[in-house]
Every structure is written in C-alpha cells, then in structure tokens.
CSV table of C-alpha atoms in Angstrom, one decimal:
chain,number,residue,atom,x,y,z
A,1,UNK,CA,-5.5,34.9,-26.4
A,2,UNK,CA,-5.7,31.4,-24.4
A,3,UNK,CA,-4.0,31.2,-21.4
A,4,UNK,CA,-3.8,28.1,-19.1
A,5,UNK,CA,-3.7,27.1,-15.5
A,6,UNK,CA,-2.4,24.0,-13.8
A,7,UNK,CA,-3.8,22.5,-10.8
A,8,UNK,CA,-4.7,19.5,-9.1
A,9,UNK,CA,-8.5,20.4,-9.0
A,10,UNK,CA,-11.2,21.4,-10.6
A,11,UNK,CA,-12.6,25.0,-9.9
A,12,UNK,CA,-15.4,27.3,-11.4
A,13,UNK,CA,-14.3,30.8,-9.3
A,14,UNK,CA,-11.1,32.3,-8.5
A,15,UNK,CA,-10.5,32.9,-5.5
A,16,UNK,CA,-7.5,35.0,-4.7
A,17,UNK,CA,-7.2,34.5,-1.1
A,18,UNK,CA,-6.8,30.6,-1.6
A,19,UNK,CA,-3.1,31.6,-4.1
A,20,UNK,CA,-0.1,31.7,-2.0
A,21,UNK,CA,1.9,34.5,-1.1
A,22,UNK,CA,5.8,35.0,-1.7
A,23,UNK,CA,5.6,33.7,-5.5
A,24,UNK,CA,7.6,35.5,-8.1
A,25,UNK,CA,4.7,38.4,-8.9
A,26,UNK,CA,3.2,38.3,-5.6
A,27,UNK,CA,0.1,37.0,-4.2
A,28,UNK,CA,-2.4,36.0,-7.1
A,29,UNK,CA,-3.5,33.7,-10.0
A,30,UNK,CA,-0.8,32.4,-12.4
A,31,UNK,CA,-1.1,31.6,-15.7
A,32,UNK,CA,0.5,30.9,-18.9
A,33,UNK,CA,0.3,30.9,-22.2
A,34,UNK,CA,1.9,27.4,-23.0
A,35,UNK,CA,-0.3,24.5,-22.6
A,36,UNK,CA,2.6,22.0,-21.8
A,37,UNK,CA,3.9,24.2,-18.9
A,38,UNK,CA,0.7,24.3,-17.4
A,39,UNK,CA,0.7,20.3,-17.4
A,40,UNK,CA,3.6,20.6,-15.6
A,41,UNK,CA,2.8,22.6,-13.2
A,42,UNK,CA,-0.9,20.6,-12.8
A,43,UNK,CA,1.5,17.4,-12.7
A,44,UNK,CA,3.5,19.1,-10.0
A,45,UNK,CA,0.5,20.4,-7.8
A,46,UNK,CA,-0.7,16.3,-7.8
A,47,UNK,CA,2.7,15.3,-6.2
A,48,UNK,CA,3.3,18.2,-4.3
A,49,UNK,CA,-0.7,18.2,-2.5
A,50,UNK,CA,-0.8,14.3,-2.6
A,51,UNK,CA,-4.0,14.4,-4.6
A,52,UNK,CA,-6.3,15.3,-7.0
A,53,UNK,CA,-5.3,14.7,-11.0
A,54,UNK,CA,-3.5,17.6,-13.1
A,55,UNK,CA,-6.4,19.5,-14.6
A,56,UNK,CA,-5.6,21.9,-17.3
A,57,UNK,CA,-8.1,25.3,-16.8
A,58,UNK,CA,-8.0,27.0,-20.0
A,59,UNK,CA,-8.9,31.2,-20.0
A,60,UNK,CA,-9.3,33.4,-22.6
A,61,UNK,CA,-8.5,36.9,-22.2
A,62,UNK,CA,-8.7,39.7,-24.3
A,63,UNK,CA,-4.6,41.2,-25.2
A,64,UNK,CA,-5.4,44.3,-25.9
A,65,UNK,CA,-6.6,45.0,-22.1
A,66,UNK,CA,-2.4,44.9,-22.0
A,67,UNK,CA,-2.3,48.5,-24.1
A,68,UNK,CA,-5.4,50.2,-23.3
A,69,UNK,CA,-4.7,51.4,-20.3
A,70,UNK,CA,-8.2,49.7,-17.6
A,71,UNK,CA,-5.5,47.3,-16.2
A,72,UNK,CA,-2.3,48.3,-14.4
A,73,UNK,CA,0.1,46.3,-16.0
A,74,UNK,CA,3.9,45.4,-15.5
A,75,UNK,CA,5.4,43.9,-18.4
A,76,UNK,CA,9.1,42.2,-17.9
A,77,UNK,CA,10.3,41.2,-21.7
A,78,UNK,CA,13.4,39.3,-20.4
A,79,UNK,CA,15.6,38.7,-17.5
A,80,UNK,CA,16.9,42.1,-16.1
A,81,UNK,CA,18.2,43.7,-12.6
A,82,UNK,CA,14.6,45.1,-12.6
A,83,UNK,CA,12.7,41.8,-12.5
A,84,UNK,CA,14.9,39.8,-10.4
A,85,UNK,CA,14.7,42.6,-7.7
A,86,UNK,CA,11.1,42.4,-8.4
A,87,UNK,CA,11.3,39.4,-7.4
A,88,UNK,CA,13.1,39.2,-4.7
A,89,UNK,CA,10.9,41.7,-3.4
A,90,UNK,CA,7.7,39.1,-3.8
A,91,UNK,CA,9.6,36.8,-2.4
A,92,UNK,CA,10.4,37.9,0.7
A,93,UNK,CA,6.9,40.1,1.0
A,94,UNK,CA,6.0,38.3,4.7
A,95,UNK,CA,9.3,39.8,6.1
A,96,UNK,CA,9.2,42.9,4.4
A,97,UNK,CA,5.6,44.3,3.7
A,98,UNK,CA,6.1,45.0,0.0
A,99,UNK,CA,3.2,45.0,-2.0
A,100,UNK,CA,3.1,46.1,-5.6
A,101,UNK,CA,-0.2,47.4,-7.0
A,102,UNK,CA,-0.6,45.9,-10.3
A,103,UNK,CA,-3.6,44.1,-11.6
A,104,UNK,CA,-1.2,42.3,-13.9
A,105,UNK,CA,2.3,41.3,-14.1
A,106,UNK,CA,3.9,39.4,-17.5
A,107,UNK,CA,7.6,37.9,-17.6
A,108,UNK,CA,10.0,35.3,-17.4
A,109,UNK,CA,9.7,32.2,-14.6
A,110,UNK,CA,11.9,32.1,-12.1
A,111,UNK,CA,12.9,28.5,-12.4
A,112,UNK,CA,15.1,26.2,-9.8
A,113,UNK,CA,17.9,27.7,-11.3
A,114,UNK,CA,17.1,31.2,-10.8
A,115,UNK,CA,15.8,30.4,-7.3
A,116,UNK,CA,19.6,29.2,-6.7
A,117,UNK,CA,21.2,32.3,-8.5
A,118,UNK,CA,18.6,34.6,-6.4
A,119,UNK,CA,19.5,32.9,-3.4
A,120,UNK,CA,23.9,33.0,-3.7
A,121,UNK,CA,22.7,36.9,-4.2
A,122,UNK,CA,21.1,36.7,-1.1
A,123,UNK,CA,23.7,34.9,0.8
A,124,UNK,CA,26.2,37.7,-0.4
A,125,UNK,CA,28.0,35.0,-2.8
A,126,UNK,CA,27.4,36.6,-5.6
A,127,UNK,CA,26.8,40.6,-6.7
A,128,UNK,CA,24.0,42.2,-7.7
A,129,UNK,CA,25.9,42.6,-11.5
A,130,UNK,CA,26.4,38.7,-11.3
A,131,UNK,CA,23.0,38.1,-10.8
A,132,UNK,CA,21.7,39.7,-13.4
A,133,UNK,CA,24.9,38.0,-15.7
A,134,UNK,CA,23.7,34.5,-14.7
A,135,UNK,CA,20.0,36.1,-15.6
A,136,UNK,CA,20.3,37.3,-18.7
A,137,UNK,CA,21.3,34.1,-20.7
A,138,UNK,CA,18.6,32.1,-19.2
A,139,UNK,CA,15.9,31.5,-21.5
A,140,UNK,CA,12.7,31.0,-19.4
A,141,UNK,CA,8.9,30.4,-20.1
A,142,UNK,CA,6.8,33.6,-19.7
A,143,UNK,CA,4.2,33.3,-17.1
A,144,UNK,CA,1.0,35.8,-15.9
A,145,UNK,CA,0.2,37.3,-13.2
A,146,UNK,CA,-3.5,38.2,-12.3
A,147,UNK,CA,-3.4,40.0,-8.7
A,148,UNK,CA,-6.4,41.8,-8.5
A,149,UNK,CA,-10.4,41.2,-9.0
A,150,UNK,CA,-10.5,43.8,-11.5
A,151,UNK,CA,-7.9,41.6,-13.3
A,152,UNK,CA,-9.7,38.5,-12.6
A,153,UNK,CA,-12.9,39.8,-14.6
A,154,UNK,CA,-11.0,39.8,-17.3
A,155,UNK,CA,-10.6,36.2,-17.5
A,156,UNK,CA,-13.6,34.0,-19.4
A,157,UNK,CA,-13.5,30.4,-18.8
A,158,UNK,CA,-13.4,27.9,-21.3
C-alpha cells in the first residue's frame, strides 16, 4: 500500500523525536492513505510554521505486516467509546504519563469537531454515552500511526 505524509519540508530520515507529543495516537509519524488529506495537512504545516512549501512524502508499506503478527498493532475501524478514550488518553499524556506500546495504531481522525465534542466531555458538558453518540455518526478520514523504529523500518520511501 502507498501511504502519504504532509509537511512543509523535505526529509530523507524519520526522526521520531522531532513528532510532537499529545496527538490523537501518541508521539510518532502520521500518515495516511489519502493523497488529498496529506495536501492538506502539508498546506496546513506551511501556514502553521510560516515556511517551507507543502511537500507530499509518499511511503510504501507492506499491509500484510498489519496480520502477521512482527508489528504491535491497534486497529480502530470506526468511531467508538474505545478510541475516543484512547484518545483522550494521547492527548493529555504530559499530564498523565500514559503511554501505549504499539508500533502502529490505524483509525479515524480526530477532526475540529471531535476535538470540541472531546473537549464538552472534558468540561463535564456532556457524558461519556454522548460522546461516543456525537462520535459515531461522524464520518472521518483514517489516519496511521507509526510510533516505534521497529515500525519505522517498515516504511520504504518513494
């Protein structure tokens, strides 16, 4: 499979200490598996950072590394109480100390809109049930998660 990364730069190695922590999987490399998303996201990275140009970096991975068992891997089909805890727990990892150990983690994107439904449950506004209500009906772009070097290996640059 191709997946694709957007950034503002150009880069031959990933470095894992350079991603930032408190993302929606945790501390690591994202990726996904929809070109047009990762413009976005390289579009984004320009305005956010102030420079550079988006860059599209396009990986190819082998799928089957999913089943067979050499990477531990987290696989979130859809919405669910289980991933938005997962990653409310990412989120607030600096506070907290959680740290999962999987070398990959696959699932929905927590977009602005889920950011705002995670953060009413976090105010108390809304339940726990209402969360994953608002969740469920979203539909959201898949994105990966690569948090480990054994994961990174996997990945061959195009």
């Amino acid at each position: 499979m191709i997946l694709y990364h957007g950034t503002n730069v150009e880069f031959d190695r990933i470095d894992l200490r350079q991603s930032k922590a408190n993302k929606d999987f945790g501390q690591g490399f994202y990726l996904t598996d929809i070109e047009r998303q990762a413009l976005e996201m390289a579009q984004r990275r320009v305005r956010i950072a102030g420079d550079g140009s988006p860059t599209i970096l396009r990986y190819e991975f082998d799928e089957r590394l999913l089943e067979s068992g050499e990477l531990k891997v987290l696989r979130f089909n859809e919405p669910s109480r289980e991933w938005a805890l997962f990653i409310l727990n990412n989120r607030m990892a600096s506070d907290s100390g959680f740290k999962h150990d999987y070398d990959v983690v696959i699932g929905p994107v927590a977009d602005d809109g889920v950011v705002f439904q995670l953060n009413l449950f976090l105010n108390h506004a809304i339940s726990e049930d209402q969360l994953v209500e608002q969740l469920t009906y979203r539909r959201l772009n898949t994105q990966y998660f690569f948090g480990t070097e054994r994961a990174i290996s996997k990945l061959h640059k195009l």
